[in-house]
Short mmCIF file of C-alpha atoms and ligand atoms in Angstrom, two decimals:
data_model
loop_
_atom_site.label_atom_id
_atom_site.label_comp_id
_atom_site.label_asym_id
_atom_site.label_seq_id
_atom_site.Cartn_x
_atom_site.Cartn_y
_atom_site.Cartn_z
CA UNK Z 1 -6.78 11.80 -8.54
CA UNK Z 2 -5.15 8.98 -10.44
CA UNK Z 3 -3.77 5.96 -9.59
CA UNK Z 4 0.51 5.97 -11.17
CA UNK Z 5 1.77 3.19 -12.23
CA UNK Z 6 5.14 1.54 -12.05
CA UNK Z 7 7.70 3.77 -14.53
CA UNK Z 8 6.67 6.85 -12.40
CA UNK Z 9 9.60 8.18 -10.13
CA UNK Z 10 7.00 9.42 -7.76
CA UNK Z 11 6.31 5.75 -6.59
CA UNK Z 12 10.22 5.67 -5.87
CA UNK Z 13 10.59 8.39 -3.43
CA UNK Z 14 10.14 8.63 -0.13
CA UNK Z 15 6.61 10.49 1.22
CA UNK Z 16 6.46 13.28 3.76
CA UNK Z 17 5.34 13.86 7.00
CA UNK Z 18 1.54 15.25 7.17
CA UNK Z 19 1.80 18.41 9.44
CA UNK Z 20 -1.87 19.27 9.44
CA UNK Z 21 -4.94 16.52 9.43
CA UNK Z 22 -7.33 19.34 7.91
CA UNK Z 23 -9.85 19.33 5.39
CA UNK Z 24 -7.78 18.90 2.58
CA UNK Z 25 -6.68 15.39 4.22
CA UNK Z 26 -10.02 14.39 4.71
CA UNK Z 27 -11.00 15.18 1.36
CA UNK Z 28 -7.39 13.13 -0.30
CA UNK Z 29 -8.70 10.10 2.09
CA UNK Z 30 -12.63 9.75 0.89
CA UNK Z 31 -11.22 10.28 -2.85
CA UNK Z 32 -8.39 7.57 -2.24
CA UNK Z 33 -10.74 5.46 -0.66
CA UNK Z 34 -13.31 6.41 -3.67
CA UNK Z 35 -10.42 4.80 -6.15
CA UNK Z 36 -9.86 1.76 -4.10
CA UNK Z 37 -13.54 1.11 -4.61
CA UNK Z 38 -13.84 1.45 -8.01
CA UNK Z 39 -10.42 -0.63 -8.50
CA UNK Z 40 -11.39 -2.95 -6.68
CA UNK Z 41 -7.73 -2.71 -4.69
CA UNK Z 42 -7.53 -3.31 -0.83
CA UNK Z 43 -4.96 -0.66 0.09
CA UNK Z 44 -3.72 2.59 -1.34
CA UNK Z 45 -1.00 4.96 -0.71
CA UNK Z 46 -0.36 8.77 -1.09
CA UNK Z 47 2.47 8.22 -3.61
CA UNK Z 48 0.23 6.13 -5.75
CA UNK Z 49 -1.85 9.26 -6.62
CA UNK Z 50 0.95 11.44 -7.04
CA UNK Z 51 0.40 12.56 -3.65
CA UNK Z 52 3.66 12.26 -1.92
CA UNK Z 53 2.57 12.98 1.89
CA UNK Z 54 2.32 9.87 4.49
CA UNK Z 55 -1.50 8.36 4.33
CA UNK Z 56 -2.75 5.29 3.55
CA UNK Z 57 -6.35 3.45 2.99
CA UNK Z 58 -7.58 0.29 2.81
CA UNK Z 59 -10.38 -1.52 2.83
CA UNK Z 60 -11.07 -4.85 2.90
CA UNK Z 61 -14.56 -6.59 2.23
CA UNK Z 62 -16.68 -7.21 5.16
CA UNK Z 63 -14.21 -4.17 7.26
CA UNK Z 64 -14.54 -0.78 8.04
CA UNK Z 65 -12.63 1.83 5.58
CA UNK Z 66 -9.33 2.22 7.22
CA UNK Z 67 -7.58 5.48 7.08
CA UNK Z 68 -3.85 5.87 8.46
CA UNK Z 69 -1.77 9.30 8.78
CA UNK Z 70 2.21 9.19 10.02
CA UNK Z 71 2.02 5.86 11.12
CA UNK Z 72 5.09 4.07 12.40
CA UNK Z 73 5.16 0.33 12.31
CA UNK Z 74 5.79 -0.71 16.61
CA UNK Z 75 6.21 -4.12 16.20
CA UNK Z 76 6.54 -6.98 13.39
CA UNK Z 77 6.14 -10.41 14.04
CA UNK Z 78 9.10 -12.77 13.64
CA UNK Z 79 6.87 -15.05 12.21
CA UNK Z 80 6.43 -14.53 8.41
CA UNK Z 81 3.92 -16.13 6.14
CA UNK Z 82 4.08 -15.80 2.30
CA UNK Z 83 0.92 -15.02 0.22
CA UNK Z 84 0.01 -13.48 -3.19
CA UNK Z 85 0.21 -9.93 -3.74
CA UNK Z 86 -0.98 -7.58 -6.71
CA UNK Z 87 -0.22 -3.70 -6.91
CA UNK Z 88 -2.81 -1.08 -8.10
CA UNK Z 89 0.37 0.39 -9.75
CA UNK Z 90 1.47 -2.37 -11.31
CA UNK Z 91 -1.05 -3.66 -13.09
CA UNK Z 92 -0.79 -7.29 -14.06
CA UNK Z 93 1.51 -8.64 -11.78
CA UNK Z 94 1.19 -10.87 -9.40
CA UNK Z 95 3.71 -13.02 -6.91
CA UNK Z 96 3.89 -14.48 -3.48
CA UNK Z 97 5.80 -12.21 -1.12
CA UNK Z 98 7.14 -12.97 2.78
CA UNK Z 99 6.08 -10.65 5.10
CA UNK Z 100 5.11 -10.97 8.82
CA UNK Z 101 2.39 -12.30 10.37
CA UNK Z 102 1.56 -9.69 12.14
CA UNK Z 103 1.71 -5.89 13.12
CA UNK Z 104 1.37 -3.31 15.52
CA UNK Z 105 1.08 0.14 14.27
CA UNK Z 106 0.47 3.49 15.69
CA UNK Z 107 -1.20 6.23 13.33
CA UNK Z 108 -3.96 9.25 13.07
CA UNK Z 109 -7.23 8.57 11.43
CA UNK Z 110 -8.41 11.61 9.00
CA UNK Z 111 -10.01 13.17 12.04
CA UNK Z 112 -6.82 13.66 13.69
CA UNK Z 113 -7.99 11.03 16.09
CA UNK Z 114 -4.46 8.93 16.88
CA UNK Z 115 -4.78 5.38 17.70
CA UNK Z 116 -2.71 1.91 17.64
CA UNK Z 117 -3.81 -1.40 16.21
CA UNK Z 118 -1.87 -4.82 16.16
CA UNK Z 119 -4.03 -7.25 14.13
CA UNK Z 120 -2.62 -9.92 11.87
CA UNK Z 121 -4.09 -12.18 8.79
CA UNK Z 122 -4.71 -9.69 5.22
CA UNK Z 123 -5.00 -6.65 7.48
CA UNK Z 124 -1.38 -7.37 8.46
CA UNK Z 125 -0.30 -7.83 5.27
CA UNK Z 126 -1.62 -5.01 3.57
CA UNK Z 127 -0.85 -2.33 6.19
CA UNK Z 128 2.84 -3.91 5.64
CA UNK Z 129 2.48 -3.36 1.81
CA UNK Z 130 1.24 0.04 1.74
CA UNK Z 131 3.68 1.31 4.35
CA UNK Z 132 6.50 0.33 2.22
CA UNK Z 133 5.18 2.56 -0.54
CA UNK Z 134 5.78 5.80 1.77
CA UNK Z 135 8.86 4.28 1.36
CA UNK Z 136 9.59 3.98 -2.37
CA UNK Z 137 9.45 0.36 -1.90
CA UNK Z 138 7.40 -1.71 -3.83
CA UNK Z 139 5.81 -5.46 -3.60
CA UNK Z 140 8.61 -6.70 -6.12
CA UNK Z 141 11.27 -5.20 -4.31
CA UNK Z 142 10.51 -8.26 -1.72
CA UNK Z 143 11.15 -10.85 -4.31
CA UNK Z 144 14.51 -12.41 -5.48
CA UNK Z 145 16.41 -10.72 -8.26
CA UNK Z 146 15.52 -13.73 -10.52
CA UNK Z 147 11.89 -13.25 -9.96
CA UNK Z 148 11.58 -9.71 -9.80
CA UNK Z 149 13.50 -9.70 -12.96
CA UNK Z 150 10.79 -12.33 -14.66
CA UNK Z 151 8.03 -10.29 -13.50
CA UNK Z 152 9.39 -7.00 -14.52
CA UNK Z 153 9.86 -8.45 -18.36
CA UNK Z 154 6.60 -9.80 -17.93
CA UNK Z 155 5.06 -6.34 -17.14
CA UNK Z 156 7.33 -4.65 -19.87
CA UNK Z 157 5.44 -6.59 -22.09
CA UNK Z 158 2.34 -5.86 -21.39
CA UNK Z 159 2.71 -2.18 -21.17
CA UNK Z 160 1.67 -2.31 -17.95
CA UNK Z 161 -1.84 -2.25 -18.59
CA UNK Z 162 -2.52 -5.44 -17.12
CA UNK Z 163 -4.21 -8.60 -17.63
CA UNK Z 164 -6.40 -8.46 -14.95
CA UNK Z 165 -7.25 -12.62 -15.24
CA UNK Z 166 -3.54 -13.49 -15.77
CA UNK Z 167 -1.59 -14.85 -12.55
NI1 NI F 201 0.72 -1.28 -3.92
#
């Protein structure tokens, strides 16, 4: 497993639905979550490894390792915050996006376990970005046209590989 970065078509489609949590699942979330550690990322998504089903992972310092299979987003907060935001697959870049301040969601852990969670703060935020990427959608697709389009020469220019001390 590899992390894809932005240029990749696979990061532009839409993932499918998981019909069976089985071991192969389990396996795809403990080497996702193995990635995020070594990354050093808080979230990442199926489509990001070129694995186009619907699971995400995150983990965030100091919390558990999160796993989440079909979830569907209940409930967004009208109120929205804005905060900085990087992308494992797009190395580099970084930019203040709007989302809300909170979430509920509904998903299955990789034991097939469902369960719901409404939490706010990073949590919120990076269930919010990482859903979007099941999606096709990515953080710069939240951004104004102007912006986007600054950040997207930017990251032309650096071949996407990043400058990881670069804001
Ligand atoms: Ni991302």
């Amino acid at each position: 497993m590899q992390i894809i970065t932005l240029g990749n078509e696979l990061l532009r489609q839409k993932a499918e639905k998981i019909d069976k949590i089985d071991d192969e699942i389990l396996s795809a979330s403990k080497q996702m979550l193995e990635i995020l550690k070594t990354d050093k990322g808080v979230g990442v998504a199926g489509p990001q490894v070129g694995l186009m089903k619907r699971i995400f992972v995150i983990h965030i310092e100091g919390d558990e390792d999160r796993v989440f299979i079909n979830p569907s987003i209940l409930e967004t907060s009208q109120e929205t915050i804005k905060y900085e935001e990087g992308c494992l697959s797009v190395p580099g870049i970084y930019t203040d996006v709007v989302r809300s301040e909170s979430v509920k969601i509904q998903a299955w852990n990789e034991k097939g376990k469902p369960f719901t969670l409404e939490t706010g703060g990073l949590l919120a935020r990076v269930i919010q970005h990482e859903y979007d990427h099941l999606e096709g959608v990515i953080f710069l697709d939240r951004v104004s046209e102007e912006k986007r389009k600054k950040l997207m020469a930017k990251y032309e220019k650096t071949g996407g590989k990043g400058e990881k001390d670069s804001k």
